[in-house]
Amino acid sequence: VRTLGEDLLVRHELHLPLMYSGRPIGLVTLGSVTDAGFHDLDALWLMTDAAAVAVSNALALEAARHVAQDTRAVLETAHDAYIAVDGDLVITAWTPQAEALFGFSEQEALGERVDELVIPERWRAGYRAEHHKLLSSGATTGRFELPATAKDGRRLHVEVSVSPRRTGQGWQVNAFVRDIGERVARERAREVQRAVSQALAETSAHEDVVPRVLDAIGRTLRWPAAIHWVPDGGNGPRAAATWHDGAGGAAVEEALSDALRGEPPGRFIVPLSDTLGTFEFRQRRTGPLEPELMQALEDISTLVGEVLERRRIQVETDRLKNEFFALVSHELRTPLTSIIGYVELLLEEEAGEVPPDQMRFLGIIDRNARRLQRLVGDLLFVAQVEAGTLSLEKRDVDLEAVVADAVEAALPRAQQAGVELTAEIEPLPGFVGDPDRLAQIVDNLVTNAVKFTPEGGHVSVRALRRESTAVIEVSDTGIGIPASDVGQVFERFYRTQTATERSIPGIGLGLSIVQAIAVGHGGTVGVESEEGRGTTFTVELPISIHEVTQR
Amino acid sequence: MSEADVRTVLVADDDEDILQLVSFRLERAGYNVITAPDGQAALAAAREHKPDLAVLDVMMPGMNGYEVTRAIRADQATAAIPVILLTARVQEADVSRGFEAGADDYLRKPFSPQELRSRVQAIIARRSSLR
């Protein structure tokens, strides 16, 4: 007997188990203060059964709430943002990470369509297609990358891992969203650096490199609007070069430039160098640039600045070199002109009769002066080829006559060397080119052939037409070129071992000049040689289409 | 050949030796030669003597061959005088510059005496036939 209050004594107690699914989940204790005790036991059992159901439900609910809280705690401490959407892309869950990533609060996000909220317009259709494909495919997971837009307009790059789950009413698509902006920015930075390096490599010192660089940056980044090169520090819109994206072009950009005057967030200025001004990046949307990309643009601009500076120096050096060569050309040729002119005057006995001995000596002076003259001409020619300033005349040339005259001119030298020189000239069509230079081809090849052919040998020149090509062939029965040297004979200043050993005069320019002239006329020069047997040089010059059709 | 038939050729070159050489050659070929050591002198001589031909070196200090040619062309009194430019350069651009300035022909240094004579003769003959 227990006392419940001052006047209440419990006289009877009844303990009834609360059973749920055959398991006891509690105990109901009934106390009676009367002597009557408990009579209707059946009714009491019914009551405890009902209580058992209620209690078990309450317990289950409690447990479920714990699970939900745990899940939420997990989701909220995870690195990734968790978002859930239903089959129609309506947002049903939005964690604080999602709030931080996109800038929309849970309250703002719930009930909105995720595509309309954070996905840029031109990506929406694609995203919806992916979504429906995922649901219909029965796949359990999916993963994709796409751009997104934050509430403040910032452009994001996100990677989304999704797992759709069927629910009673339809679908719940769980999505973990990760910000991969840094990675994407790094990749884009690498891409743009590659593109710029390529553009720099592909432009020569004399080309305008900045437009190519701007194009490489703009295209690679798909930069939304325009990039300017402002050489004098960005005072006003005086751009020396500009790149526009396709959308809108100059008109949009002009309107934009008014809107962006001052220091708007849509404009980034990166310096090239102290003297070269800045690159100015203008974009339509506002918001800061990824730091990785900004860094890359700064690096690129510095690199471009350095390259431009180097090229400016290069161009200046080339100019000075050209001036120097022009000067040397004049200073070397003027006295040679006098020497050759006056010796010629004496040789022609214009200034009185010349005794035979003196005539012979004057002949030696003449020969050496002319040799010097040729050498000066060759050196200047090579200098011009190297400086890219060689210009060939374009005149109608009688190629047959050019070859015949050059052979004629070489006859005395061949005779002197005891080498037989013959020419076989077939009819050739009219040719457009530089007659003096073409003569130089024949002259250099014949001179070479005579030099490398021992006394009693034979040099033959052939000129013929092969389809749309004029072919000039110079063959000799000379000492030949060792196989190891053949590949290099057209290199400047290259001399074969045998040439050096036998002290055959020359500085190794003749063949490189032949090649430069042939190439300058759109042609080629080739060589075939056998040591001890002889050498054949073949020059092929394309005949212009005009001339081909004429015949 | 009567006195009146002797053609006068003006030769201008800043290199005294070449000036003498060209003069000598042209005198031997039967021309009356006037020489000028620079551009200004050449222009003055052209105005004073109205030669039948002027042979001008391109590279002369002060006033170069192109400038003298242009000045000769610009002056009514000398505009009809044919001009041959002597050039030590070999560039196509230099040649076209010469023709643009109003030259009738050009000769590259070094030139052979035959070439000089034949060019001079050709140009003088062409001018005479036009008269």
PDB file of N, CA, C and O in Angstrom, chain A residues 326-327 329-330 333-338 340-342 344-345 348-351 373 384 389-395 434 436-437, chain B residues 13-22 24-25 28 57 59 88-93 95 106 108-114 117:
ATOM      1  N   ALA A 326      73.476  49.530 -96.618  1.00  0.00           N
ATOM      2  CA  ALA A 326      73.335  50.488 -97.706  1.00  0.00           C
ATOM      3  C   ALA A 326      74.584  51.367 -97.792  1.00  0.00           C
ATOM      4  O   ALA A 326      75.105  51.639 -98.873  1.00  0.00           O
ATOM      5  N   LEU A 327      75.050  51.763 -96.593  1.00  0.00           N
ATOM      6  CA  LEU A 327      76.229  52.624 -96.533  1.00  0.00           C
ATOM      7  C   LEU A 327      77.469  51.882 -97.032  1.00  0.00           C
ATOM      8  O   LEU A 327      78.205  52.370 -97.899  1.00  0.00           O
ATOM      9  N   SER A 329      77.526  49.257 -98.815  1.00  0.00           N
ATOM     10  CA  SER A 329      77.327  48.992-100.233  1.00  0.00           C
ATOM     11  C   SER A 329      77.853  50.154-101.064  1.00  0.00           C
ATOM     12  O   SER A 329      78.618  49.985-102.001  1.00  0.00           O
ATOM     13  N   HIS A 330      77.469  51.345-100.680  1.00  0.00           N
ATOM     14  CA  HIS A 330      77.870  52.537-101.416  1.00  0.00           C
ATOM     15  C   HIS A 330      79.374  52.764-101.306  1.00  0.00           C
ATOM     16  O   HIS A 330      80.069  53.005-102.291  1.00  0.00           O
ATOM     17  N   ARG A 333      81.330  49.984-103.200  1.00  0.00           N
ATOM     18  CA  ARG A 333      81.148  49.925-104.643  1.00  0.00           C
ATOM     19  C   ARG A 333      81.717  51.146-105.362  1.00  0.00           C
ATOM     20  O   ARG A 333      82.180  51.018-106.500  1.00  0.00           O
ATOM     21  N   THR A 334      81.655  52.296-104.689  1.00  0.00           N
ATOM     22  CA  THR A 334      82.115  53.500-105.362  1.00  0.00           C
ATOM     23  C   THR A 334      83.587  53.397-105.772  1.00  0.00           C
ATOM     24  O   THR A 334      83.912  53.574-106.944  1.00  0.00           O
ATOM     25  N   PRO A 335      84.488  53.048-104.817  1.00  0.00           N
ATOM     26  CA  PRO A 335      85.889  52.910-105.271  1.00  0.00           C
ATOM     27  C   PRO A 335      86.077  51.784-106.284  1.00  0.00           C
ATOM     28  O   PRO A 335      86.886  51.922-107.204  1.00  0.00           O
ATOM     29  N   LEU A 336      85.318  50.687-106.128  1.00  0.00           N
ATOM     30  CA  LEU A 336      85.440  49.591-107.090  1.00  0.00           C
ATOM     31  C   LEU A 336      85.018  50.036-108.482  1.00  0.00           C
ATOM     32  O   LEU A 336      85.624  49.659-109.487  1.00  0.00           O
ATOM     33  N   THR A 337      83.993  50.850-108.515  1.00  0.00           N
ATOM     34  CA  THR A 337      83.526  51.379-109.801  1.00  0.00           C
ATOM     35  C   THR A 337      84.643  52.174-110.475  1.00  0.00           C
ATOM     36  O   THR A 337      84.884  52.050-111.674  1.00  0.00           O
ATOM     37  N   SER A 338      85.336  52.974-109.665  1.00  0.00           N
ATOM     38  CA  SER A 338      86.438  53.767-110.214  1.00  0.00           C
ATOM     39  C   SER A 338      87.576  52.883-110.693  1.00  0.00           C
ATOM     40  O   SER A 338      88.091  53.054-111.797  1.00  0.00           O
ATOM     41  N   ILE A 340      87.608  49.662-111.553  1.00  0.00           N
ATOM     42  CA  ILE A 340      87.244  48.886-112.743  1.00  0.00           C
ATOM     43  C   ILE A 340      87.092  49.788-113.962  1.00  0.00           C
ATOM     44  O   ILE A 340      87.582  49.483-115.052  1.00  0.00           O
ATOM     45  N   GLY A 341      86.467  50.951-113.763  1.00  0.00           N
ATOM     46  CA  GLY A 341      86.236  51.883-114.865  1.00  0.00           C
ATOM     47  C   GLY A 341      87.535  52.387-115.482  1.00  0.00           C
ATOM     48  O   GLY A 341      87.691  52.413-116.696  1.00  0.00           O
ATOM     49  N   TYR A 342      88.494  52.763-114.597  1.00  0.00           N
ATOM     50  CA  TYR A 342      89.747  53.318-115.118  1.00  0.00           C
ATOM     51  C   TYR A 342      90.640  52.233-115.723  1.00  0.00           C
ATOM     52  O   TYR A 342      91.299  52.443-116.727  1.00  0.00           O
ATOM     53  N   GLU A 344      89.599  49.607-117.150  1.00  0.00           N
ATOM     54  CA  GLU A 344      88.951  49.318-118.419  1.00  0.00           C
ATOM     55  C   GLU A 344      89.376  50.337-119.481  1.00  0.00           C
ATOM     56  O   GLU A 344      89.669  49.983-120.626  1.00  0.00           O
ATOM     57  N   LEU A 345      89.438  51.591-119.014  1.00  0.00           N
ATOM     58  CA  LEU A 345      89.845  52.677-119.905  1.00  0.00           C
ATOM     59  C   LEU A 345      91.254  52.429-120.449  1.00  0.00           C
ATOM     60  O   LEU A 345      91.524  52.577-121.644  1.00  0.00           O
ATOM     61  N   GLU A 348      91.384  49.415-122.805  1.00  0.00           N
ATOM     62  CA  GLU A 348      90.864  49.730-124.134  1.00  0.00           C
ATOM     63  C   GLU A 348      91.793  50.696-124.885  1.00  0.00           C
ATOM     64  O   GLU A 348      91.467  51.159-125.977  1.00  0.00           O
ATOM     65  N   GLU A 349      92.893  51.032-124.235  1.00  0.00           N
ATOM     66  CA  GLU A 349      93.906  51.932-124.808  1.00  0.00           C
ATOM     67  C   GLU A 349      93.317  53.285-125.190  1.00  0.00           C
ATOM     68  O   GLU A 349      93.741  53.929-126.133  1.00  0.00           O
ATOM     69  N   GLU A 350      92.316  53.683-124.403  1.00  0.00           N
ATOM     70  CA  GLU A 350      91.700  54.993-124.609  1.00  0.00           C
ATOM     71  C   GLU A 350      92.678  56.099-124.210  1.00  0.00           C
ATOM     72  O   GLU A 350      92.559  57.228-124.648  1.00  0.00           O
ATOM     73  N   ALA A 351      93.620  55.750-123.299  1.00  0.00           N
ATOM     74  CA  ALA A 351      94.582  56.753-122.843  1.00  0.00           C
ATOM     75  C   ALA A 351      95.956  56.501-123.445  1.00  0.00           C
ATOM     76  O   ALA A 351      96.974  56.797-122.833  1.00  0.00           O
ATOM     77  N   GLN A 373      84.443  42.719-106.558  1.00  0.00           N
ATOM     78  CA  GLN A 373      83.124  43.291-106.814  1.00  0.00           C
ATOM     79  C   GLN A 373      82.022  42.231-106.657  1.00  0.00           C
ATOM     80  O   GLN A 373      80.985  42.479-106.061  1.00  0.00           O
ATOM     81  N   GLN A 384      70.766  41.048 -97.594  1.00  0.00           N
ATOM     82  CA  GLN A 384      69.393  41.426 -97.932  1.00  0.00           C
ATOM     83  C   GLN A 384      68.435  40.266 -97.735  1.00  0.00           C
ATOM     84  O   GLN A 384      67.332  40.443 -97.224  1.00  0.00           O
ATOM     85  N   THR A 389      64.851  41.921 -96.968  1.00  0.00           N
ATOM     86  CA  THR A 389      64.631  43.116 -97.783  1.00  0.00           C
ATOM     87  C   THR A 389      64.999  42.881 -99.246  1.00  0.00           C
ATOM     88  O   THR A 389      65.025  43.818-100.026  1.00  0.00           O
ATOM     89  N   LEU A 390      65.291  41.621 -99.596  1.00  0.00           N
ATOM     90  CA  LEU A 390      65.642  41.343-100.984  1.00  0.00           C
ATOM     91  C   LEU A 390      64.406  41.532-101.855  1.00  0.00           C
ATOM     92  O   LEU A 390      63.349  40.991-101.579  1.00  0.00           O
ATOM     93  N   SER A 391      64.528  42.348-102.873  1.00  0.00           N
ATOM     94  CA  SER A 391      63.399  42.469-103.783  1.00  0.00           C
ATOM     95  C   SER A 391      63.866  42.117-105.182  1.00  0.00           C
ATOM     96  O   SER A 391      64.931  42.540-105.617  1.00  0.00           O
ATOM     97  N   LEU A 392      63.088  41.307-105.847  1.00  0.00           N
ATOM     98  CA  LEU A 392      63.428  40.894-107.200  1.00  0.00           C
ATOM     99  C   LEU A 392      62.589  41.685-108.184  1.00  0.00           C
ATOM    100  O   LEU A 392      61.420  41.965-107.935  1.00  0.00           O
ATOM    101  N   GLU A 393      63.213  42.033-109.282  1.00  0.00           N
ATOM    102  CA  GLU A 393      62.461  42.724-110.327  1.00  0.00           C
ATOM    103  C   GLU A 393      61.488  41.753-110.970  1.00  0.00           C
ATOM    104  O   GLU A 393      61.704  40.547-110.968  1.00  0.00           O
ATOM    105  N   LYS A 394      60.412  42.281-111.521  1.00  0.00           N
ATOM    106  CA  LYS A 394      59.483  41.433-112.268  1.00  0.00           C
ATOM    107  C   LYS A 394      59.390  42.010-113.672  1.00  0.00           C
ATOM    108  O   LYS A 394      58.639  42.933-113.927  1.00  0.00           O
ATOM    109  N   ARG A 395      60.225  41.459-114.534  1.00  0.00           N
ATOM    110  CA  ARG A 395      60.236  41.931-115.917  1.00  0.00           C
ATOM    111  C   ARG A 395      60.080  40.735-116.838  1.00  0.00           C
ATOM    112  O   ARG A 395      60.328  39.598-116.444  1.00  0.00           O
ATOM    113  N   ASP A 434      63.636  38.450-112.538  1.00  0.00           N
ATOM    114  CA  ASP A 434      64.711  39.420-112.438  1.00  0.00           C
ATOM    115  C   ASP A 434      65.877  38.934-113.315  1.00  0.00           C
ATOM    116  O   ASP A 434      66.578  37.994-112.951  1.00  0.00           O
ATOM    117  N   ASP A 436      68.910  39.977-114.086  1.00  0.00           N
ATOM    118  CA  ASP A 436      70.258  39.961-113.535  1.00  0.00           C
ATOM    119  C   ASP A 436      70.439  38.809-112.556  1.00  0.00           C
ATOM    120  O   ASP A 436      71.462  38.139-112.531  1.00  0.00           O
ATOM    121  N   ARG A 437      69.402  38.605-111.725  1.00  0.00           N
ATOM    122  CA  ARG A 437      69.480  37.540-110.724  1.00  0.00           C
ATOM    123  C   ARG A 437      69.436  36.167-111.374  1.00  0.00           C
ATOM    124  O   ARG A 437      70.111  35.242-110.932  1.00  0.00           O
TER     125      ARG A 437
ATOM    126  N   ASP B  13      77.976  63.873-110.067  1.00  0.00           N
ATOM    127  CA  ASP B  13      78.348  62.810-109.123  1.00  0.00           C
ATOM    128  C   ASP B  13      79.237  63.431-108.071  1.00  0.00           C
ATOM    129  O   ASP B  13      80.101  64.254-108.387  1.00  0.00           O
ATOM    130  N   ASP B  14      79.020  63.047-106.798  1.00  0.00           N
ATOM    131  CA  ASP B  14      79.838  63.632-105.739  1.00  0.00           C
ATOM    132  C   ASP B  14      81.207  62.966-105.674  1.00  0.00           C
ATOM    133  O   ASP B  14      82.092  63.435-104.977  1.00  0.00           O
ATOM    134  N   ASP B  15      81.344  61.815-106.349  1.00  0.00           N
ATOM    135  CA  ASP B  15      82.660  61.162-106.390  1.00  0.00           C
ATOM    136  C   ASP B  15      83.419  61.683-107.602  1.00  0.00           C
ATOM    137  O   ASP B  15      83.081  61.380-108.747  1.00  0.00           O
ATOM    138  N   GLU B  16      84.449  62.455-107.305  1.00  0.00           N
ATOM    139  CA  GLU B  16      85.204  63.151-108.361  1.00  0.00           C
ATOM    140  C   GLU B  16      85.757  62.172-109.405  1.00  0.00           C
ATOM    141  O   GLU B  16      85.709  62.426-110.602  1.00  0.00           O
ATOM    142  N   ASP B  17      86.248  61.020-108.942  1.00  0.00           N
ATOM    143  CA  ASP B  17      86.852  60.043-109.855  1.00  0.00           C
ATOM    144  C   ASP B  17      85.824  59.499-110.844  1.00  0.00           C
ATOM    145  O   ASP B  17      86.101  59.353-112.036  1.00  0.00           O
ATOM    146  N   ILE B  18      84.657  59.180-110.330  1.00  0.00           N
ATOM    147  CA  ILE B  18      83.620  58.635-111.211  1.00  0.00           C
ATOM    148  C   ILE B  18      83.109  59.726-112.155  1.00  0.00           C
ATOM    149  O   ILE B  18      82.847  59.489-113.336  1.00  0.00           O
ATOM    150  N   LEU B  19      83.025  60.942-111.616  1.00  0.00           N
ATOM    151  CA  LEU B  19      82.608  62.080-112.439  1.00  0.00           C
ATOM    152  C   LEU B  19      83.546  62.237-113.641  1.00  0.00           C
ATOM    153  O   LEU B  19      83.108  62.377-114.789  1.00  0.00           O
ATOM    154  N   GLN B  20      84.848  62.161-113.356  1.00  0.00           N
ATOM    155  CA  GLN B  20      85.845  62.291-114.427  1.00  0.00           C
ATOM    156  C   GLN B  20      85.757  61.133-115.419  1.00  0.00           C
ATOM    157  O   GLN B  20      85.858  61.321-116.632  1.00  0.00           O
ATOM    158  N   LEU B  21      85.531  59.931-114.872  1.00  0.00           N
ATOM    159  CA  LEU B  21      85.463  58.724-115.707  1.00  0.00           C
ATOM    160  C   LEU B  21      84.296  58.813-116.685  1.00  0.00           C
ATOM    161  O   LEU B  21      84.442  58.590-117.898  1.00  0.00           O
ATOM    162  N   VAL B  22      83.129  59.168-116.144  1.00  0.00           N
ATOM    163  CA  VAL B  22      81.926  59.266-116.983  1.00  0.00           C
ATOM    164  C   VAL B  22      82.111  60.376-118.022  1.00  0.00           C
ATOM    165  O   VAL B  22      81.794  60.204-119.209  1.00  0.00           O
ATOM    166  N   PHE B  24      84.910  61.575-119.226  1.00  0.00           N
ATOM    167  CA  PHE B  24      85.888  61.147-120.221  1.00  0.00           C
ATOM    168  C   PHE B  24      85.240  60.249-121.274  1.00  0.00           C
ATOM    169  O   PHE B  24      85.414  60.445-122.488  1.00  0.00           O
ATOM    170  N   ARG B  25      84.457  59.269-120.782  1.00  0.00           N
ATOM    171  CA  ARG B  25      83.786  58.331-121.685  1.00  0.00           C
ATOM    172  C   ARG B  25      82.836  59.059-122.635  1.00  0.00           C
ATOM    173  O   ARG B  25      82.790  58.772-123.829  1.00  0.00           O
ATOM    174  N   ARG B  28      84.694  61.158-125.156  1.00  0.00           N
ATOM    175  CA  ARG B  28      85.210  60.276-126.196  1.00  0.00           C
ATOM    176  C   ARG B  28      84.115  59.856-127.169  1.00  0.00           C
ATOM    177  O   ARG B  28      84.366  59.616-128.343  1.00  0.00           O
ATOM    178  N   ASP B  57      73.864  61.099-110.388  1.00  0.00           N
ATOM    179  CA  ASP B  57      74.065  60.082-109.352  1.00  0.00           C
ATOM    180  C   ASP B  57      72.922  60.223-108.349  1.00  0.00           C
ATOM    181  O   ASP B  57      72.456  61.332-108.067  1.00  0.00           O
ATOM    182  N   MET B  59      72.923  59.038-105.022  1.00  0.00           N
ATOM    183  CA  MET B  59      73.382  59.388-103.681  1.00  0.00           C
ATOM    184  C   MET B  59      74.371  60.536-103.725  1.00  0.00           C
ATOM    185  O   MET B  59      75.572  60.339-103.899  1.00  0.00           O
ATOM    186  N   ALA B  88      73.840  53.114-107.110  1.00  0.00           N
ATOM    187  CA  ALA B  88      74.684  52.039-106.596  1.00  0.00           C
ATOM    188  C   ALA B  88      73.815  50.992-105.928  1.00  0.00           C
ATOM    189  O   ALA B  88      74.257  49.919-105.617  1.00  0.00           O
ATOM    190  N   ARG B  89      72.599  51.349-105.687  1.00  0.00           N
ATOM    191  CA  ARG B  89      71.708  50.417-105.004  1.00  0.00           C
ATOM    192  C   ARG B  89      71.103  49.443-106.001  1.00  0.00           C
ATOM    193  O   ARG B  89      71.150  49.635-107.202  1.00  0.00           O
ATOM    194  N   VAL B  90      70.543  48.397-105.466  1.00  0.00           N
ATOM    195  CA  VAL B  90      70.031  47.368-106.365  1.00  0.00           C
ATOM    196  C   VAL B  90      68.554  47.099-106.126  1.00  0.00           C
ATOM    197  O   VAL B  90      67.968  46.220-106.713  1.00  0.00           O
ATOM    198  N   GLN B  91      67.977  47.871-105.226  1.00  0.00           N
ATOM    199  CA  GLN B  91      66.608  47.537-104.859  1.00  0.00           C
ATOM    200  C   GLN B  91      65.595  48.067-105.869  1.00  0.00           C
ATOM    201  O   GLN B  91      65.686  49.177-106.352  1.00  0.00           O
ATOM    202  N   GLU B  92      64.632  47.197-106.122  1.00  0.00           N
ATOM    203  CA  GLU B  92      63.516  47.525-106.993  1.00  0.00           C
ATOM    204  C   GLU B  92      62.853  48.835-106.568  1.00  0.00           C
ATOM    205  O   GLU B  92      62.530  49.675-107.377  1.00  0.00           O
ATOM    206  N   ALA B  93      62.706  49.000-105.250  1.00  0.00           N
ATOM    207  CA  ALA B  93      62.040  50.194-104.729  1.00  0.00           C
ATOM    208  C   ALA B  93      62.784  51.455-105.159  1.00  0.00           C
ATOM    209  O   ALA B  93      62.171  52.468-105.484  1.00  0.00           O
ATOM    210  N   VAL B  95      64.575  51.848-107.848  1.00  0.00           N
ATOM    211  CA  VAL B  95      64.353  52.058-109.270  1.00  0.00           C
ATOM    212  C   VAL B  95      62.999  52.724-109.506  1.00  0.00           C
ATOM    213  O   VAL B  95      62.892  53.725-110.221  1.00  0.00           O
ATOM    214  N   TYR B 106      67.625  54.376-115.828  1.00  0.00           N
ATOM    215  CA  TYR B 106      68.598  54.318-114.739  1.00  0.00           C
ATOM    216  C   TYR B 106      69.712  53.373-115.120  1.00  0.00           C
ATOM    217  O   TYR B 106      69.545  52.478-115.943  1.00  0.00           O
ATOM    218  N   ARG B 108      72.818  51.057-113.274  1.00  0.00           N
ATOM    219  CA  ARG B 108      73.360  50.589-112.003  1.00  0.00           C
ATOM    220  C   ARG B 108      74.870  50.677-112.031  1.00  0.00           C
ATOM    221  O   ARG B 108      75.501  50.287-112.991  1.00  0.00           O
ATOM    222  N   LYS B 109      75.418  51.173-110.935  1.00  0.00           N
ATOM    223  CA  LYS B 109      76.866  51.157-110.779  1.00  0.00           C
ATOM    224  C   LYS B 109      77.279  49.785-110.299  1.00  0.00           C
ATOM    225  O   LYS B 109      76.606  49.235-109.445  1.00  0.00           O
ATOM    226  N   PRO B 110      78.316  49.174-110.705  1.00  0.00           N
ATOM    227  CA  PRO B 110      79.182  49.683-111.775  1.00  0.00           C
ATOM    228  C   PRO B 110      78.606  49.321-113.146  1.00  0.00           C
ATOM    229  O   PRO B 110      78.007  48.277-113.303  1.00  0.00           O
ATOM    230  N   PHE B 111      78.802  50.237-114.078  1.00  0.00           N
ATOM    231  CA  PHE B 111      78.254  50.022-115.414  1.00  0.00           C
ATOM    232  C   PHE B 111      79.403  49.951-116.404  1.00  0.00           C
ATOM    233  O   PHE B 111      80.491  50.471-116.167  1.00  0.00           O
ATOM    234  N   SER B 112      79.167  49.271-117.517  1.00  0.00           N
ATOM    235  CA  SER B 112      80.223  49.205-118.521  1.00  0.00           C
ATOM    236  C   SER B 112      80.134  50.451-119.393  1.00  0.00           C
ATOM    237  O   SER B 112      79.063  51.036-119.530  1.00  0.00           O
ATOM    238  N   PRO B 113      81.268  50.885-119.952  1.00  0.00           N
ATOM    239  CA  PRO B 113      81.256  52.085-120.796  1.00  0.00           C
ATOM    240  C   PRO B 113      80.315  51.931-121.989  1.00  0.00           C
ATOM    241  O   PRO B 113      79.646  52.898-122.383  1.00  0.00           O
ATOM    242  N   GLN B 114      80.220  50.700-122.530  1.00  0.00           N
ATOM    243  CA  GLN B 114      79.315  50.478-123.661  1.00  0.00           C
ATOM    244  C   GLN B 114      77.870  50.739-123.254  1.00  0.00           C
ATOM    245  O   GLN B 114      77.109  51.354-123.976  1.00  0.00           O
ATOM    246  N   ARG B 117      77.257  54.445-122.907  1.00  0.00           N
ATOM    247  CA  ARG B 117      77.160  55.085-124.224  1.00  0.00           C
ATOM    248  C   ARG B 117      75.834  54.768-124.903  1.00  0.00           C
ATOM    249  O   ARG B 117      75.145  55.647-125.412  1.00  0.00           O
TER     250      ARG B 117
END
